[in-house]
Coordinates of C-alpha atoms and ligand atoms in Angstrom, one line a residue:
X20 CA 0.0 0.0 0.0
X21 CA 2.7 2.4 0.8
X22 CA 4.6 1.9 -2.9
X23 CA 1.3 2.6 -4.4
X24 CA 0.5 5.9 -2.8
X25 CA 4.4 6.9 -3.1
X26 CA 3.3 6.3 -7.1
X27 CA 0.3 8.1 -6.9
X28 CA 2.1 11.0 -5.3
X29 CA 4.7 10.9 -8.0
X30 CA 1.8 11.0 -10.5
X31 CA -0.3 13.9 -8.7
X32 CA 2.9 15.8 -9.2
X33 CA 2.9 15.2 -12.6
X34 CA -1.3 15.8 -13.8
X35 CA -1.0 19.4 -11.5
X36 CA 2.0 20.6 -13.3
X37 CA -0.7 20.1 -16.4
X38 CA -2.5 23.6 -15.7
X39 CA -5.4 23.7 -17.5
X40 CA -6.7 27.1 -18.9
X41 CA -7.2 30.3 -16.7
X42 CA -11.0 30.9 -16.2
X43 CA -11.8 34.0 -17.2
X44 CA -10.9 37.1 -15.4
X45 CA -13.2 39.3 -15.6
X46 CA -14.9 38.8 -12.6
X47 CA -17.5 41.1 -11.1
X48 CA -15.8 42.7 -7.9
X49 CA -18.4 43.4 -4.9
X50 CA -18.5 46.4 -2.8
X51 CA -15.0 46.8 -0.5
X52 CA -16.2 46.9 2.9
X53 CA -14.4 46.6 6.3
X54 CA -15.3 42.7 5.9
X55 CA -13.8 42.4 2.9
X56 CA -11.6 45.5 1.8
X57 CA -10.0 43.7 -1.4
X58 CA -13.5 44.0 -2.7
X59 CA -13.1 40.3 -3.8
X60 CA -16.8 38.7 -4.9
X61 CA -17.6 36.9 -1.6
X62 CA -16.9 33.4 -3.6
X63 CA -13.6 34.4 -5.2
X64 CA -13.0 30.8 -7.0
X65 CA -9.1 30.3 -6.4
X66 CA -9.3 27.0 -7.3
X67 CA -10.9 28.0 -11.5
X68 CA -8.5 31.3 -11.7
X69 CA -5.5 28.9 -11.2
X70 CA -6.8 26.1 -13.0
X71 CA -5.9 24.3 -9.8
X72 CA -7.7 20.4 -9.8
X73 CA -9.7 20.9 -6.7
X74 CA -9.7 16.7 -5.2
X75 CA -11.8 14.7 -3.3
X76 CA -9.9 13.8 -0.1
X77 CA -11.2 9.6 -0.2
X78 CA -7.8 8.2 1.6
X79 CA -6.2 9.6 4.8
X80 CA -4.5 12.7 5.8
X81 CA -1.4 12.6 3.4
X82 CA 0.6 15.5 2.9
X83 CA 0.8 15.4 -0.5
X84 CA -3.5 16.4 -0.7
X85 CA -2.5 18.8 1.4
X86 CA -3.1 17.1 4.9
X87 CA -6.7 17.8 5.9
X88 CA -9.5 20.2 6.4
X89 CA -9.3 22.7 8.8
X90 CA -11.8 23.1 11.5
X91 CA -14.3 25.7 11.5
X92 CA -13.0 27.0 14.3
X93 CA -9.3 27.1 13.3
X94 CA -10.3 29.0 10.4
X95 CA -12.3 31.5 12.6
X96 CA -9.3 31.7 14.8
X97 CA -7.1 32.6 11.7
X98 CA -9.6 35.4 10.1
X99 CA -10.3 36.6 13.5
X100 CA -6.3 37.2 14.1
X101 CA -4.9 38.4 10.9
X102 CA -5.9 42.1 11.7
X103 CA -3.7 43.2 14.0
X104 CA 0.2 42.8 14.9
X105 CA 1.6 40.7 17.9
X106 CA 4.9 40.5 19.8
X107 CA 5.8 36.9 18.3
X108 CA 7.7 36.0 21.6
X109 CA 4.7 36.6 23.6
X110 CA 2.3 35.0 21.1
X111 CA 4.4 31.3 21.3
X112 CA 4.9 31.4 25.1
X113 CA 1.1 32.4 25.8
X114 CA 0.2 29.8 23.1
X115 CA 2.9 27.6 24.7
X116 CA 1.3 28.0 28.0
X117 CA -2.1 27.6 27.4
X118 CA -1.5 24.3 25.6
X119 CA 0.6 22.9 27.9
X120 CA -2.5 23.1 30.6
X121 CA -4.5 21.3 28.0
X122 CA -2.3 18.5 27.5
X123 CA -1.0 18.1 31.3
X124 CA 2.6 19.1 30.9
X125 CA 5.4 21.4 32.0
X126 CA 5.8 23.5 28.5
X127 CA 5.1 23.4 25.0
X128 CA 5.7 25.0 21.7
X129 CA 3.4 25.5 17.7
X130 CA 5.8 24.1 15.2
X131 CA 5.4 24.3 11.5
X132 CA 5.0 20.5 12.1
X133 CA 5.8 17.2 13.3
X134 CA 8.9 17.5 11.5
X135 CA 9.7 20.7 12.3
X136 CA 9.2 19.5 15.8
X137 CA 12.0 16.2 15.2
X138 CA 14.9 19.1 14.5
X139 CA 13.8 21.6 17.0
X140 CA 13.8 19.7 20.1
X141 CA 16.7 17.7 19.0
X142 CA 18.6 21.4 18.3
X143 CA 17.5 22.5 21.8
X144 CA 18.7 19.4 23.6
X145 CA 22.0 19.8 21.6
X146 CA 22.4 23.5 22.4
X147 CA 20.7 24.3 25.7
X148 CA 20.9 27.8 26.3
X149 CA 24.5 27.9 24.3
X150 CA 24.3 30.8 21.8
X151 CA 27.7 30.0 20.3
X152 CA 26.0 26.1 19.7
X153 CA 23.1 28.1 18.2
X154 CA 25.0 29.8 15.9
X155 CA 26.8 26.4 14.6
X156 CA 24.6 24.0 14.0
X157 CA 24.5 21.8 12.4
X158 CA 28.3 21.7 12.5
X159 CA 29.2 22.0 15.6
X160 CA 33.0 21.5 16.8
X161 CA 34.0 18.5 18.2
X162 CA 32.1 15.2 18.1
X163 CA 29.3 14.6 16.3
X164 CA 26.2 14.7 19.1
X165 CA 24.4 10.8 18.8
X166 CA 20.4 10.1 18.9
X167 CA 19.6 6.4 19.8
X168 CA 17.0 4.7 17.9
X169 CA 15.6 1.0 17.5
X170 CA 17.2 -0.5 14.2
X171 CA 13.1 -1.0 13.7
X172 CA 12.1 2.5 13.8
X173 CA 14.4 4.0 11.4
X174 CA 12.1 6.1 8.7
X175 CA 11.8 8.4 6.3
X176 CA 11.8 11.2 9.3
X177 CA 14.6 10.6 10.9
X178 CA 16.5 13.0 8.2
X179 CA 14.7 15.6 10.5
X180 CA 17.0 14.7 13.1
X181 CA 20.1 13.8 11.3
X182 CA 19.6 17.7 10.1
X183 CA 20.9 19.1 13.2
X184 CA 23.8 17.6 12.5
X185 CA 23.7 14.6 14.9
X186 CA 24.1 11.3 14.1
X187 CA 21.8 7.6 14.8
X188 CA 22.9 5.0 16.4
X189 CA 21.1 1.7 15.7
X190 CA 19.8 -0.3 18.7
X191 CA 18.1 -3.6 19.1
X192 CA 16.7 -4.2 22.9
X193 CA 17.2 -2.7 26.3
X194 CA 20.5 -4.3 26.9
X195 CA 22.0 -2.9 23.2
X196 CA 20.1 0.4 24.2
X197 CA 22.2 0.5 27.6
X198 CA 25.4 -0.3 26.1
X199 CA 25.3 2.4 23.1
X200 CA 24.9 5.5 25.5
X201 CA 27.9 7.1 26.3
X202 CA 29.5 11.2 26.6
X203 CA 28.2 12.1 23.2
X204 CA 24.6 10.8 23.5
X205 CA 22.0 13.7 23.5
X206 CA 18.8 12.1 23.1
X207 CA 16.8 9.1 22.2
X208 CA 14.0 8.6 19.6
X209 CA 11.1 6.2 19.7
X210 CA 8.6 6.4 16.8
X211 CA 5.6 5.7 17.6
X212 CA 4.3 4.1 14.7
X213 CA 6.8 2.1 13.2
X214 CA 4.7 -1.0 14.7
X215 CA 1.7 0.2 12.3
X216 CA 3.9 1.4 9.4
X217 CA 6.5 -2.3 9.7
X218 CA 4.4 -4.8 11.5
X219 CA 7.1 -5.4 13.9
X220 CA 7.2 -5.6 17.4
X221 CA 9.4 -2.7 19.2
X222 CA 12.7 -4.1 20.2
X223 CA 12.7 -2.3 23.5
X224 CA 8.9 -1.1 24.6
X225 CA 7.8 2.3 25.6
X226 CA 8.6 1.8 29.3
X227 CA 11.6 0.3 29.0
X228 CA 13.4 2.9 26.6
X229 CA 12.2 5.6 29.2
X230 CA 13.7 3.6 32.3
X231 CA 16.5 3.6 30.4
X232 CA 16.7 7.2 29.3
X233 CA 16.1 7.9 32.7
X234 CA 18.8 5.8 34.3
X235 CA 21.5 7.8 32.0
X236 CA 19.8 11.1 32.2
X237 CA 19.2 11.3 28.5
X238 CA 16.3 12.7 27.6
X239 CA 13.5 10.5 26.0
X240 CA 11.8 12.0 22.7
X241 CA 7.9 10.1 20.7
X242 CA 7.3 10.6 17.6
X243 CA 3.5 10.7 18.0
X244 CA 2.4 12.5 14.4
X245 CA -0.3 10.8 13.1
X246 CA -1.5 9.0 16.7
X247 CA -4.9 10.9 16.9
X248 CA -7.7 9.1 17.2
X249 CA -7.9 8.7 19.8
X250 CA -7.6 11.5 21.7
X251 CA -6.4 9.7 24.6
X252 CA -3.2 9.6 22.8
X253 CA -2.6 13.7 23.4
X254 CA -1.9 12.8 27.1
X255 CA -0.4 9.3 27.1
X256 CA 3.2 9.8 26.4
X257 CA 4.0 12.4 28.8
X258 CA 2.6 10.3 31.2
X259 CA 4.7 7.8 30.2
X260 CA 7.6 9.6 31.1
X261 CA 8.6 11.1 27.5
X262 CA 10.5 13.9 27.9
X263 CA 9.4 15.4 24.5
X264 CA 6.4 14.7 22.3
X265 CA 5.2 15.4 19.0
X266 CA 1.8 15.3 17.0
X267 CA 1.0 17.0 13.9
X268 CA -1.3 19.9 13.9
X269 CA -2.4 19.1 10.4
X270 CA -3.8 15.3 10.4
X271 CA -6.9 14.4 12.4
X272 CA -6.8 17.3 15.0
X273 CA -7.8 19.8 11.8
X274 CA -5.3 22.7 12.5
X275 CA -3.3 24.1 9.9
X276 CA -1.2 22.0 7.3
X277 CA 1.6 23.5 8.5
X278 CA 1.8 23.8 12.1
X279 CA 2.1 20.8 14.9
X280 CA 2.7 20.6 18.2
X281 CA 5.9 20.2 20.3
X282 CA 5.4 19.2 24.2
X283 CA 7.1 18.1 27.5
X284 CA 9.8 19.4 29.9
X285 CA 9.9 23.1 30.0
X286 CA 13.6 23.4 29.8
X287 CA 13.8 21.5 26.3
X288 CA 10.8 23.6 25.2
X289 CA 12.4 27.2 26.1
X290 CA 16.0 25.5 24.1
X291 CA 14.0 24.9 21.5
X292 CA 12.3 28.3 20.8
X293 CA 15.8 29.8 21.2
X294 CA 16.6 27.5 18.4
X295 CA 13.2 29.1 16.5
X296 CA 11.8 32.2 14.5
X297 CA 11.9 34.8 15.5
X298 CA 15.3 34.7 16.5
X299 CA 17.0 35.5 13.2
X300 CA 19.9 33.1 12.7
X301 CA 19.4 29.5 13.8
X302 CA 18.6 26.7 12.7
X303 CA 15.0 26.4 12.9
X304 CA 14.3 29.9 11.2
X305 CA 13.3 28.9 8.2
X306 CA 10.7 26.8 10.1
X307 CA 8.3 29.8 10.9
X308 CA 4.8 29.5 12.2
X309 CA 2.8 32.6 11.6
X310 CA 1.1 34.4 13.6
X311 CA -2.7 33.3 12.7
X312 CA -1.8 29.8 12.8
X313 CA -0.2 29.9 16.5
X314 CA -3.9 31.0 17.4
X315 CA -5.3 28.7 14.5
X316 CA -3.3 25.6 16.1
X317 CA -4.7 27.0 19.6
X318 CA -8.4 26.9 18.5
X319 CA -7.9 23.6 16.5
X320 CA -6.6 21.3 19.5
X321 CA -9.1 22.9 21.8
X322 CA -11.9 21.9 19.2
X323 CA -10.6 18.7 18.8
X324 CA -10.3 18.0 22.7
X325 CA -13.7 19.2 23.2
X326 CA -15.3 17.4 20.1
X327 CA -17.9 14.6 20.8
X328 CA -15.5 11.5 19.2
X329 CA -17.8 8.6 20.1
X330 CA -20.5 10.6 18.1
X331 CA -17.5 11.3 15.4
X332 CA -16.7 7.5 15.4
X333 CA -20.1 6.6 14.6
X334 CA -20.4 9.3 11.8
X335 CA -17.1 7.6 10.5
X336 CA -19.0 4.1 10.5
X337 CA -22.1 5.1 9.4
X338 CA -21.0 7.0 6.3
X339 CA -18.5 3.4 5.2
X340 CA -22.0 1.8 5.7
X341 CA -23.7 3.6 3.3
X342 CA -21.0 3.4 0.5
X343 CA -20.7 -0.6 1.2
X344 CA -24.4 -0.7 0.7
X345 CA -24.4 1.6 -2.3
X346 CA -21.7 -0.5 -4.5
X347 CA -22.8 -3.7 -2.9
X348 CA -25.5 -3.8 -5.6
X349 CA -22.9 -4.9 -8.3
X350 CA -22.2 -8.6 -8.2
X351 CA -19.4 -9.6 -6.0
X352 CA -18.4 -6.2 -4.8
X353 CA -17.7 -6.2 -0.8
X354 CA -16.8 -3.9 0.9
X355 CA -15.4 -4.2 4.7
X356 CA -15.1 -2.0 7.6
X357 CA -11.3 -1.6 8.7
X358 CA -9.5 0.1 11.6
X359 CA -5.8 -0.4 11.4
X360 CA -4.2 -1.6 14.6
X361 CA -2.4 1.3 15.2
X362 CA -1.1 3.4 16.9
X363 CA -0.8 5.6 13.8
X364 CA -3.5 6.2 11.2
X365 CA -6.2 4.8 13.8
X366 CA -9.2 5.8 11.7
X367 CA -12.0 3.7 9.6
X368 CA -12.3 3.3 6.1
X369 CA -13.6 0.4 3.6
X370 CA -11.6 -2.0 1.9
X371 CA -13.6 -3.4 -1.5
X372 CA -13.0 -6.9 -2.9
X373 CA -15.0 -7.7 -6.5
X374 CA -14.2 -10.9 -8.2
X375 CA -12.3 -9.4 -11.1
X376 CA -13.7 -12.5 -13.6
X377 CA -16.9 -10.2 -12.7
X378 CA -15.9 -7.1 -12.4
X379 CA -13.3 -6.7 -15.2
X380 CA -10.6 -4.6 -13.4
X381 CA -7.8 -4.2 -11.0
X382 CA -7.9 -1.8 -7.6
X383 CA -5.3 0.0 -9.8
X384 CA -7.1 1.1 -11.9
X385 CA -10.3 1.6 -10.2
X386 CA -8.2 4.1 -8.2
X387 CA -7.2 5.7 -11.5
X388 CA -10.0 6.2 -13.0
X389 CA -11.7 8.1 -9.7
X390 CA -8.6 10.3 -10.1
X391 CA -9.0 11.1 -13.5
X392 CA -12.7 11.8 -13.2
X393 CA -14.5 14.4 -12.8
X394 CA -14.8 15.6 -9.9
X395 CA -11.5 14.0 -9.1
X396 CA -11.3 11.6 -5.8
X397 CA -8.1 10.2 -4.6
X398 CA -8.7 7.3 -2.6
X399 CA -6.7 5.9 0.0
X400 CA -4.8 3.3 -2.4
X401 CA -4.6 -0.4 -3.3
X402 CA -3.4 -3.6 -1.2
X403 CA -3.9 -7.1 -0.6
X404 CA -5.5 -8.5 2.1
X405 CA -5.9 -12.9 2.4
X406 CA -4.3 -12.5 -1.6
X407 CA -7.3 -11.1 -2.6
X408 CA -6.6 -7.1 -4.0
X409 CA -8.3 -4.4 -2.8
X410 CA -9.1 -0.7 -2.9
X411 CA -9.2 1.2 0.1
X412 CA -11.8 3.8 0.3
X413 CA -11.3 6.5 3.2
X414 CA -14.6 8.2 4.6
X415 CA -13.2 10.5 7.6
X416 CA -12.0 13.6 5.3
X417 CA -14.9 13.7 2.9
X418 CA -17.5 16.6 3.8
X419 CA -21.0 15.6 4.6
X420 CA -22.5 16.0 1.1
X421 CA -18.9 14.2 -0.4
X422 CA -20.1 10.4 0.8
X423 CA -22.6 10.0 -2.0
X424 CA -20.8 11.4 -4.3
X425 CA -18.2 9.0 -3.7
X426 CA -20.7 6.0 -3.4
X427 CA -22.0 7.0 -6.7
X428 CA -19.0 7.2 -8.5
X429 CA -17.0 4.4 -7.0
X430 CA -20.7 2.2 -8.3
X431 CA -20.4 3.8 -11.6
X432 CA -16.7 2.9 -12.7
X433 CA -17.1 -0.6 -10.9
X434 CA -20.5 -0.9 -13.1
X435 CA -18.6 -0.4 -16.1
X436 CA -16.3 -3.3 -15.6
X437 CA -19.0 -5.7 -15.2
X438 CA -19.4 -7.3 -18.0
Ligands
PLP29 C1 3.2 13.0 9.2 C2 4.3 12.5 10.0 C3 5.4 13.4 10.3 C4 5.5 14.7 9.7 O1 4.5 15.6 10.3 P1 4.3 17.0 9.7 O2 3.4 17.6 10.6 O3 3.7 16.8 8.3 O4 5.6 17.7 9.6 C5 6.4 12.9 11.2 N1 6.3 11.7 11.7 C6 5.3 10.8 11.4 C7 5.3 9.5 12.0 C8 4.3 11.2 10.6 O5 3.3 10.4 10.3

């Protein structure tokens, strides 16, 4: 499943570079009022004067279709904002504060996200308060600082560490994990995930890594991006003992794209702002946060902490249950509930089977064909389950009115193959 979305992204690339013609400009302009003193008609279409493919979101949140939707609140919180100045120094540490009392720890910090978050807390653990370290990452003199990691959980994020110019070591177990700390080590790393994303047991489990972080006085860093749903997951980890946590503000909590949230002890948090905008110079500069999106992260983990999930989970459910029952009309078309395991990605979606000497095509190109259509969906991709292929269909970023569009169209290009 992962090959085939890393193909589809390489192909997304590809159909947007493909603009299609500019809509025409001359568009009636409205009144400029306080409200709107561009005097832009109140539904300026973006989207047509770009020729930009706007996409049905029928998979997960992946970056590459742009994450998810924002909340109606996070975009209130962002309008609401962008009219007058603040002291950006203030704005993080009153942000900072305020989610830190919502998530039961010391300190925490709005990144521009999860990634963002890997090099910042790793700079501030590597610099402390040192200005002079500041100003040399990622090359600073003498040894190169060393992050311990599970041989397991190496991934494509890790670079985000490796960027502040320290350097993994590779561990397998508590006993290789003990062994592998000495003067240089700075930090360890546990990702989350990399049971959902590799199907393999941790070598050394959440409680042991932090007993050993704690025994050496090395601080512990999770990697906890995609590990909402559910919600629970927001306080876990710093319970746990985790020094530092991350989650992106931009998958299921509905904040901005580009912001995410850094967490834990307050003296790694305050090292890691000084290693931030607005500061001019280091390392995490060019990893700004602006202003409406500090409050817009703000208004979006407070929704999503408030939100009714149970009532959300059913939603979920009920609107796989009416696509199954829409394509289940077509002969051999199934189509299953499925929840991953988790901890990452923990949402539903529905997996469809057809006999294909029935229905005469693949997942592939089922998936291709919703793409290409008008309106376009991107589904969540193909795999195989018990050798049997399948498409998976995701149902927790469509709007309301999005499900039957889906249902319908999914119906209509199965339909076609029967034959
Ligand atoms: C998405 C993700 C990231 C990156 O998060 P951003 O908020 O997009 O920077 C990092 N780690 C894991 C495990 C992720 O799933």
């Amino acid at each position: 499943m992962k090959t085939e979305r890393r193909s589809a992204i390489k192909k997304i690339v590809a159909s947007t570079t493909a603009l299609v013609g500019l809509g025409p400009m001359a568009m009636a302009r409205s009144e400029k009022s306080k409200e709107n003193p561009l005097g832009l008609p109140p539904k300026h279409d973006y989207f047509r004067e770009l020729g930009v493919t706007r996409v049905i979101n029928a998979g997960a949140t992946m970056t590459f279709l742009s994450g998810s939707l924002m909340m109606p609140e996070t975009l209130a919180a962002i309008n609401a904002t962008a009219h007058d100045f603040a002291d950006m120094y203030e704005l993080q540490d009153k942000v900072g504060a305020k989610i830190a009392e919502m998530l039961h720890c010391e300190a925490a910090m709005v990144t521009s996200g999860a990634a963002a978050a890997l090099v910042l807390g790793t700079a501030g653990i590597i610099t402390g308060t040192d200005a002079d370290k500041r100003k040399q990452l990622p090359n600073l003199a003498g040894d190169r600082p060393e992050v311990i990691m599970q041989k397991s959980h190496r991934y494509v994020f890790d670079q985000a560490i490796t960027t502040t110019g320290a350097k993994i070591i590779e561990v397998e177990g508590p006993d290789e994990m003990e062994k592998a700390i000495n003067k240089n080590t700075i930090m360890a790393l546990f990702f989350n995930g990399a049971i959902s994303w590799y199907g393999i047991k941790d070598s050394i489990d959440h409680e042991e890594f932090v007993a050993v972080c704690k025994r050496h006085k090395i601080p512990s860093f999770i990697d906890a991006a995609a590990d909402v749903p559910p919600v629970e997951n927001l306080f876990k980890y710093q319970k746990m003992g985790f020094d530092l946590v991350t989650f992106s503000g931009g998958k299921m909590i509905r904040g901005p794209q580009s912001a995410g949230l850094l967490f834990g002890r307050k003296d790694l948090i305050e090292a890691a702002k000084l290693n931030n905008s607005p500061h001019e110079a280091p390392i995490g500069r060019p990893m700004k946060v602006n202003k409406e999106e500090m409050f817009g992260m703000y208004a979006a983990l407070k929704s999503y902490l408030e939100r009714d999930h149970k009532k959300e989970w059913q939603d979920w459910l009920s609107r796989a249950e009416s696509i199954r029952s829409e394509i289940a009309t077509i002969p051999s078309v199934k189509g299953e509930t499925h929840v991953p395991d988790g901890p990452a990605n923990v949402v539903p979606s529905l997996h469809v089977t057809w006999d294909q000497k029935r229905v005469k095509t693949t997942p592939k190109e089922v998936y291709d064909a919703l793409k290409g259509g008008t309106p376009s969906i991107v589904c969540g991709g193909v795999g195989q389950k018990d050798g049997k292929e399948l498409l998976s269909v995701g149902v927790v970023l469509l709007r309301p009115e999005q499900v039957s569009i889906v249902a319908k169209r999914l119906k209509e290009v199965l339909r076609q193959a029967v034959r």
